[in-house]
Coordinates of C-alpha atoms and ligand atoms in Angstrom, one line a residue:
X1 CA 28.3 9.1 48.9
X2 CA 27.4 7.0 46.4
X3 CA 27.0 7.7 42.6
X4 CA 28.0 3.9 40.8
X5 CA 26.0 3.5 38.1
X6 CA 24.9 7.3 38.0
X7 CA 24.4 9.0 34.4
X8 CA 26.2 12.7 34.4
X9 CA 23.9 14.0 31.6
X10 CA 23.1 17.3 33.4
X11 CA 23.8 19.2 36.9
X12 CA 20.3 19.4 37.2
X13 CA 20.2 16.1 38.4
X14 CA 22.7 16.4 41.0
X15 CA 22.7 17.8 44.6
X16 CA 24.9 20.7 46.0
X17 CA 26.3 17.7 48.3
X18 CA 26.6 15.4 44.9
X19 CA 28.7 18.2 43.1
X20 CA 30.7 19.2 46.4
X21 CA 31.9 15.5 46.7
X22 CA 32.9 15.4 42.5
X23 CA 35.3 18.4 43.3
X24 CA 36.8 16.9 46.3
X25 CA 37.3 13.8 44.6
X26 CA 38.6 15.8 41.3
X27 CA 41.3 17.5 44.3
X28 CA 42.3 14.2 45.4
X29 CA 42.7 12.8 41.9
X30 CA 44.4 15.8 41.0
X31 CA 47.1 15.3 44.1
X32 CA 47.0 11.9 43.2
X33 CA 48.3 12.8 39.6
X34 CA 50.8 15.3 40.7
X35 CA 52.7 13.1 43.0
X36 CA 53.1 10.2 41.3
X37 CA 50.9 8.4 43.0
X38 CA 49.1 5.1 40.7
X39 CA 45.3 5.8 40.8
X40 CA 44.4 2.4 38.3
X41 CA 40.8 2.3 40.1
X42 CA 38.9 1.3 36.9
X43 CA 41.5 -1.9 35.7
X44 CA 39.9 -3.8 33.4
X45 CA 36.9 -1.2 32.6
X46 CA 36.1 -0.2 28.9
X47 CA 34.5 2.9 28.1
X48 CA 33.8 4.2 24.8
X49 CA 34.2 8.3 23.5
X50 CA 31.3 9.5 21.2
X51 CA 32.0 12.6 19.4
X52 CA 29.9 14.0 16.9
X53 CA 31.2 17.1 16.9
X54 CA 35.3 18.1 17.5
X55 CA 37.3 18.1 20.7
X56 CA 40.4 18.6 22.1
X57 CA 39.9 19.5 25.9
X58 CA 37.2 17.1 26.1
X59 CA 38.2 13.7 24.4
X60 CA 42.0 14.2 25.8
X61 CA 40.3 14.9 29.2
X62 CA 38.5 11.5 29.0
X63 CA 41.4 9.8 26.9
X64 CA 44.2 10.5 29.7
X65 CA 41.3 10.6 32.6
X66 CA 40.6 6.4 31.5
X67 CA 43.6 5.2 30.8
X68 CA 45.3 7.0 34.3
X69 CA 42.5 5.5 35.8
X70 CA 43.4 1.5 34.3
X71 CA 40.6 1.2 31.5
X72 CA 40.7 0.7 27.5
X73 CA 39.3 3.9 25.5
X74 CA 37.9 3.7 22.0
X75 CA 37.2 7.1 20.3
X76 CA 34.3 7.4 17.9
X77 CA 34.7 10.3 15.8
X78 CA 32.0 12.6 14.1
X79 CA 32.2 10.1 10.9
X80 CA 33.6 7.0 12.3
X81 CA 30.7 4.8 13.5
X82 CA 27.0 4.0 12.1
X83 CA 25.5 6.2 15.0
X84 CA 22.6 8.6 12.9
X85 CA 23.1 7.3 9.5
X86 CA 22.6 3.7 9.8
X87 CA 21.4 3.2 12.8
X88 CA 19.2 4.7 15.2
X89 CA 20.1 6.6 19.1
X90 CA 18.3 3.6 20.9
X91 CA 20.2 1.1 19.1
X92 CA 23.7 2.6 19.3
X93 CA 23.2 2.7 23.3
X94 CA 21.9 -1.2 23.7
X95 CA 25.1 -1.9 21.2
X96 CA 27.3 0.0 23.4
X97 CA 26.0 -0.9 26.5
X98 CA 26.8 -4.2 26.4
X99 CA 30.8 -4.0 25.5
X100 CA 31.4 -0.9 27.5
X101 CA 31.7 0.3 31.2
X102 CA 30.6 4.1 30.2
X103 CA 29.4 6.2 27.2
X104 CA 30.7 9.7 26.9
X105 CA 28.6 11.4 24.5
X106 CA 28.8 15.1 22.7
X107 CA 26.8 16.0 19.7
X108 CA 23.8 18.5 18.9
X109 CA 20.6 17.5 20.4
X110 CA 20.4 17.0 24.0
X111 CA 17.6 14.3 24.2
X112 CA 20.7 12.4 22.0
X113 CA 22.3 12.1 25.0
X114 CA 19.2 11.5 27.0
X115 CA 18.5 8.5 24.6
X116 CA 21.0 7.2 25.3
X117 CA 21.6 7.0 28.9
X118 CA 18.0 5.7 28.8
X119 CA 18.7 2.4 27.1
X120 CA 22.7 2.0 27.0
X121 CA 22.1 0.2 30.7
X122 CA 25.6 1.9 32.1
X123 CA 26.5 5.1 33.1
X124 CA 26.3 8.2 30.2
X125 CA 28.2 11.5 30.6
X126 CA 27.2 14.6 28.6
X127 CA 30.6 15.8 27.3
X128 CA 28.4 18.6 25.2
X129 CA 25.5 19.0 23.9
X130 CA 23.8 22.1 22.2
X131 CA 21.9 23.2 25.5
X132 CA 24.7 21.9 28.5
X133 CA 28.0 20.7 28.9
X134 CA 27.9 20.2 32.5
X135 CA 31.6 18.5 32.5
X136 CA 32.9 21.8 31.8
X137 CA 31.3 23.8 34.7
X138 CA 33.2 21.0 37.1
X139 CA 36.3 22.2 36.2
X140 CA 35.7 25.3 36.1
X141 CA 34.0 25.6 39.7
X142 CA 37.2 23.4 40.7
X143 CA 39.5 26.3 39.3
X144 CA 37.7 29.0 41.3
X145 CA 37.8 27.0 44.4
X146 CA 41.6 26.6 44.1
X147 CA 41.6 30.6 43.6
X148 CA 39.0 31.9 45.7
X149 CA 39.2 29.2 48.7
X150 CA 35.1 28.7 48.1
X151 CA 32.4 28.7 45.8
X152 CA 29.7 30.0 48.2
X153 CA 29.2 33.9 47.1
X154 CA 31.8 34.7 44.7
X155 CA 30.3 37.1 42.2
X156 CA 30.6 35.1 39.0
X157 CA 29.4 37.2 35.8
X158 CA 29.0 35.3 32.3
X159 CA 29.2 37.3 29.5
X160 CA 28.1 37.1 25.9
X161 CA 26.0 34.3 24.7
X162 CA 23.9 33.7 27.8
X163 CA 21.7 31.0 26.3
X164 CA 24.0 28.4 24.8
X165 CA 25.4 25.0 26.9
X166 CA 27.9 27.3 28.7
X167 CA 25.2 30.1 29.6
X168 CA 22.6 27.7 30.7
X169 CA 25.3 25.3 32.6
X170 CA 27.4 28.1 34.6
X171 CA 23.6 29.4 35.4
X172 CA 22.5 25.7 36.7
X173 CA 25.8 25.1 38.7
X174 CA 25.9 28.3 40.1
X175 CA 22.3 28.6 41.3
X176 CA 23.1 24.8 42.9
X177 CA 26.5 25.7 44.9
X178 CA 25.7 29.0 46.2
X179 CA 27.2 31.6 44.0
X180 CA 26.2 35.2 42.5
X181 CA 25.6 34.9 39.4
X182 CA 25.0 37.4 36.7
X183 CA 24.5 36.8 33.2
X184 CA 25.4 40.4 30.6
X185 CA 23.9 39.7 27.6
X186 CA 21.6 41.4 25.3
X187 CA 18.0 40.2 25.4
X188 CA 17.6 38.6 22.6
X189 CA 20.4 35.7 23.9
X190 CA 19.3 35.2 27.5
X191 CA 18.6 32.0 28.2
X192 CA 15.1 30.4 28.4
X193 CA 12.6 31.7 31.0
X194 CA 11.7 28.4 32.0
X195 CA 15.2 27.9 32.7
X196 CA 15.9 30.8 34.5
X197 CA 13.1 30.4 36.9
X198 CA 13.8 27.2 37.5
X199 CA 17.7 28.5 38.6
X200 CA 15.9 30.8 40.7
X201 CA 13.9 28.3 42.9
X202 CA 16.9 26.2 43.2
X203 CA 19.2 29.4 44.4
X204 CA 16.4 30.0 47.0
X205 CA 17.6 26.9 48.8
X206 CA 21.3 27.7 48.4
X207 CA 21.8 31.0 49.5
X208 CA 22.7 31.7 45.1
X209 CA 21.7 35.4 43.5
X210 CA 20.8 35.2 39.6
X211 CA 20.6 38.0 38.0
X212 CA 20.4 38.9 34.2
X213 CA 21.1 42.3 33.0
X214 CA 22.2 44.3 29.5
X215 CA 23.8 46.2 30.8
X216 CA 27.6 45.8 30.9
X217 CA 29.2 47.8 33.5
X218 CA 26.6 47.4 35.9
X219 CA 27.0 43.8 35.5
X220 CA 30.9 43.6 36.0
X221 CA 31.8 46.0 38.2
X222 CA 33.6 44.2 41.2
X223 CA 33.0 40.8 39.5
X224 CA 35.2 38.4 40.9
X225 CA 35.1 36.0 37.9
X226 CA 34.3 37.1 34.1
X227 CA 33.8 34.7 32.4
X228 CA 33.2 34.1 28.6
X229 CA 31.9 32.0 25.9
X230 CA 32.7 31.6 21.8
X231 CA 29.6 34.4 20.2
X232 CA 29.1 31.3 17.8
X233 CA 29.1 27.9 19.1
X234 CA 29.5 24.5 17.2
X235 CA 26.3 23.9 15.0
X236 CA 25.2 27.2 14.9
X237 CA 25.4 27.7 10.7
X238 CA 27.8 30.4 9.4
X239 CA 25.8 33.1 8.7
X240 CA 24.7 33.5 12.4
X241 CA 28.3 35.5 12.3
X242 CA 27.0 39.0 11.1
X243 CA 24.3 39.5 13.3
X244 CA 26.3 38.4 16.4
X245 CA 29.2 40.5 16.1
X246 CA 26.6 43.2 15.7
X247 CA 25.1 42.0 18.9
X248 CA 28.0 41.1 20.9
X249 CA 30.7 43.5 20.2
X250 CA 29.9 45.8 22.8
X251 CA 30.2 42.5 25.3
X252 CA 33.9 41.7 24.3
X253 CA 36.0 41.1 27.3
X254 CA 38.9 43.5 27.3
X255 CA 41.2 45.2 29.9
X256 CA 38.3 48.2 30.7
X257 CA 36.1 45.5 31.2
X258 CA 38.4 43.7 33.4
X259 CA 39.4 47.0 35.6
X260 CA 35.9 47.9 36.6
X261 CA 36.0 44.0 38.5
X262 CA 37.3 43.6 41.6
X263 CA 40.6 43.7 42.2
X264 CA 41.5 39.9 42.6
X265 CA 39.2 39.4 39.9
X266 CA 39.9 36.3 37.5
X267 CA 39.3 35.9 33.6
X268 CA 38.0 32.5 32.8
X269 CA 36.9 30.6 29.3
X270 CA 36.0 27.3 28.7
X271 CA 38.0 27.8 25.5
X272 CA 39.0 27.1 22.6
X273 CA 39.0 30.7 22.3
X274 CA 39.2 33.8 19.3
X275 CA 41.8 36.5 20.1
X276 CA 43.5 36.6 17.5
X277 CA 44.4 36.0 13.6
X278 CA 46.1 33.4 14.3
X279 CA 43.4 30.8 13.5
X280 CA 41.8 30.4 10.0
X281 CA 38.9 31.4 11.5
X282 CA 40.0 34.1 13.5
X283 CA 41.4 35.2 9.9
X284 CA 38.3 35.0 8.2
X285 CA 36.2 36.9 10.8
X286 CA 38.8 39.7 10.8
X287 CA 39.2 39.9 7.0
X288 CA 35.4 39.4 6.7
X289 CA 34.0 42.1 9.3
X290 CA 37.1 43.9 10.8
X291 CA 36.1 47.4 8.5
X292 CA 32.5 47.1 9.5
X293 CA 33.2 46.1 13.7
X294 CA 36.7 47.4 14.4
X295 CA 36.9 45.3 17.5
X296 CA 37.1 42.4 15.6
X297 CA 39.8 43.9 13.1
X298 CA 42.4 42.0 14.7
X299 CA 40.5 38.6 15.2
X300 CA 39.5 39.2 18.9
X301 CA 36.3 38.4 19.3
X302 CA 34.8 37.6 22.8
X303 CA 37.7 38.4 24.4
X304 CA 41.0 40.3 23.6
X305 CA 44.7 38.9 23.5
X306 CA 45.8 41.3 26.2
X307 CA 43.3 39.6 29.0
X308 CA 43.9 36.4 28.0
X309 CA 47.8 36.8 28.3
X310 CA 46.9 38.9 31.3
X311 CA 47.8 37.5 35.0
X312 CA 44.0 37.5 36.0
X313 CA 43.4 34.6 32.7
X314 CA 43.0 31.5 34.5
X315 CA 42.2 29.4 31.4
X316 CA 44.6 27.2 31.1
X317 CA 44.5 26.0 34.7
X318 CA 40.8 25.8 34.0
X319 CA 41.6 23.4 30.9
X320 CA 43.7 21.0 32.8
X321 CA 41.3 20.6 35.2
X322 CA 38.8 19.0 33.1
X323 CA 40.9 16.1 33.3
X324 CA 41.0 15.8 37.1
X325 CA 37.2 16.4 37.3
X326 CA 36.1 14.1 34.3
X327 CA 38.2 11.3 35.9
X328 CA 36.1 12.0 39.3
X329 CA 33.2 11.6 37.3
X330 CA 34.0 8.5 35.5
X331 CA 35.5 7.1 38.7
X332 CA 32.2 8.0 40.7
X333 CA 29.9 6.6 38.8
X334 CA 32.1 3.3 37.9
X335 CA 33.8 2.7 41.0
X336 CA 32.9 0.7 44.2
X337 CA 36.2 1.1 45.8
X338 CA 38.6 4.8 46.2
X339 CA 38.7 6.0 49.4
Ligands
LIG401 N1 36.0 23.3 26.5 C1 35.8 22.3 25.6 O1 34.9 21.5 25.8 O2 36.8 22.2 24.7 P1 36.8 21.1 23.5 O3 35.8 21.6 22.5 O4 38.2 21.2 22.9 O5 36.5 19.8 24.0
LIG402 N1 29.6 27.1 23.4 C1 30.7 26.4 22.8 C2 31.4 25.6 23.9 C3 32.7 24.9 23.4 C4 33.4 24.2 24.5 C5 30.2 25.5 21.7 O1 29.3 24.7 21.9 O2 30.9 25.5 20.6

């Protein structure tokens, strides 16, 4: 296998085989890590971290990922570089390109990203735009592998906002390795046609079901993943909040939801996460539209405190284990040399 000098922009791009080898490498990087054992693959590589929007998971995920793996990391914040004000996508990349290893991007627009991994001459890695963030789905596929002993036919159900980067990305990787997938979601925030289609064709090759329904106990009973998603993702502007409480409420992952799934079923988020009032912006929500949607009243949103302090919430397995599969990416793509 062979992925040096590969861009990571979407899963699209990648085959079932390409994605299988990430997560065994993420495993051996992980066992690598928990042992002790010096993994400094990458000594003497630069890469550079491009946020235009905020982070935790994902810039410490690339932060420790780099320097674990030998390299020098510089982080470009949302206002810390000339990218978009002063100078132009194109530029930026040929800049980069020539002092850096790799280019981790996040920001809005998706052809951003595919800007620059078009002209910045090394490898690019999506770490989030508005339509994927195909980093995310590694680790999480890596955390139901480590549960579940497989990918191939776990019933994986996604619910909420179906058509944002976590919708359309869970829907991609799932329709590549082999899973059934189900998306509960009202209409209105399905993701695109073309899109879905597309998922279909691919999940006639692998074995994958996809299946999108409103309907929400129909489409988690005997899941064994539910997964969810922020109802309002970064970029979306404020007022979006009214109308998709009104629309989502009814989709909020809570313990009914989670009994009608199978048994061993898990509770996954790519967080960060609202179930609670213990974030300003939990606060506000709750103050703002508790009276009007009472399932909100206590700053839950998509999914309640009790399942995420449940035994079935695997999220913070899931969030350490971007790190493992971000380094396997990086070291895939930059490497010559790690068996
Ligand atoms: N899940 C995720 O991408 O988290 P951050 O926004 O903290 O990077
Ligand atoms: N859909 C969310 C994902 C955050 C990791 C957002 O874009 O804000």
């Amino acid at each position: 296998m062979n992925l040096k000098g590969r861009n990571f922009v979407t899963l699209l791009d990648f085959t079932p085989t390409e994605i299988h080898y990430l997560l065994t490498l993420s495993e051996k990087l992980k066992h690598e890590k928990a042992s002790g054992k010096p993994h400094r693959h990458l000594e003497g590589k630069n890469v550079v971290l491009l946020f235009q929007k905020d982070s935790t998971r994902t810039r410490c995920a690339f932060e420790v990922g780099a320097l674990d793996l030998g390299m020098g990391v510089t982080y470009l914040g949302p206002s810390g570089s000339q990218m978009g004000t002063k100078e132009s996508i194109k530029d930026t990349a040929r800049v980069l390109g020539r002092l850096y290893d790799g280019i981790e991007f996040r920001g809005y627009l998706h052809t951003d990203v595919e800007q620059l991994a078009a002209h910045a001459g090394v490898p690019v890695w999506n770490g989030l735009t508005d339509m994927y963030h195909p980093t995310q789905i590694l680790a999480d596929f890596l955390t139901v592998k480590e549960h579940f002993g497989k990918l191939e036919g776990i019933r994986f159900t996604y619910v909420g906002d179906a058509r944002n980067n976590m919708g359309n990305s869970l829907m991609i990787g799932a329709a590549k390795m082999g899973l059934n997938f189900t998306a509960v979601a009202p209409k209105d925030l399905w993701p695109e046609a073309a899109l879905v289609e597309h998922c279909k064709t691919i999940a006639k090759d692998t074995g994958a079901t996809i299946t999108l329904t409103e309907d929400v106990n129909k489409g988690t009973e005997g899941a064994q993943v539910v997964y969810t998603d922020v109802w309002v993702s970064m970029g979306e502007p404020k007022d979006v909040w009214h109308s998709r409480i009104k629309q989502l409420s009814d989709y909020q992952v809570d313990e009914a939801m989670m009994q009608r799934a199978a048994d061993d079923a898990i509770f996954m988020h790519c967080l960060p996460a609202f179930h609670g009032i213990d974030t300003e912006m939990g606060m506000q929500i709750a103050n703002e539209f508790g009276e009007e949607h009472p399932r909100v009243k206590n700053g839950e949103m998509e999914v309640t405190d009790a399942v995420i302090e449940s035994t079935q919430s695997v999220v913070f397995e899931e969030a350490e284990n971007r790190m493992h599969t971000i380094k396997a990416v990086m070291l895939a793509t930059l490497g010559d040399d790690y068996e």
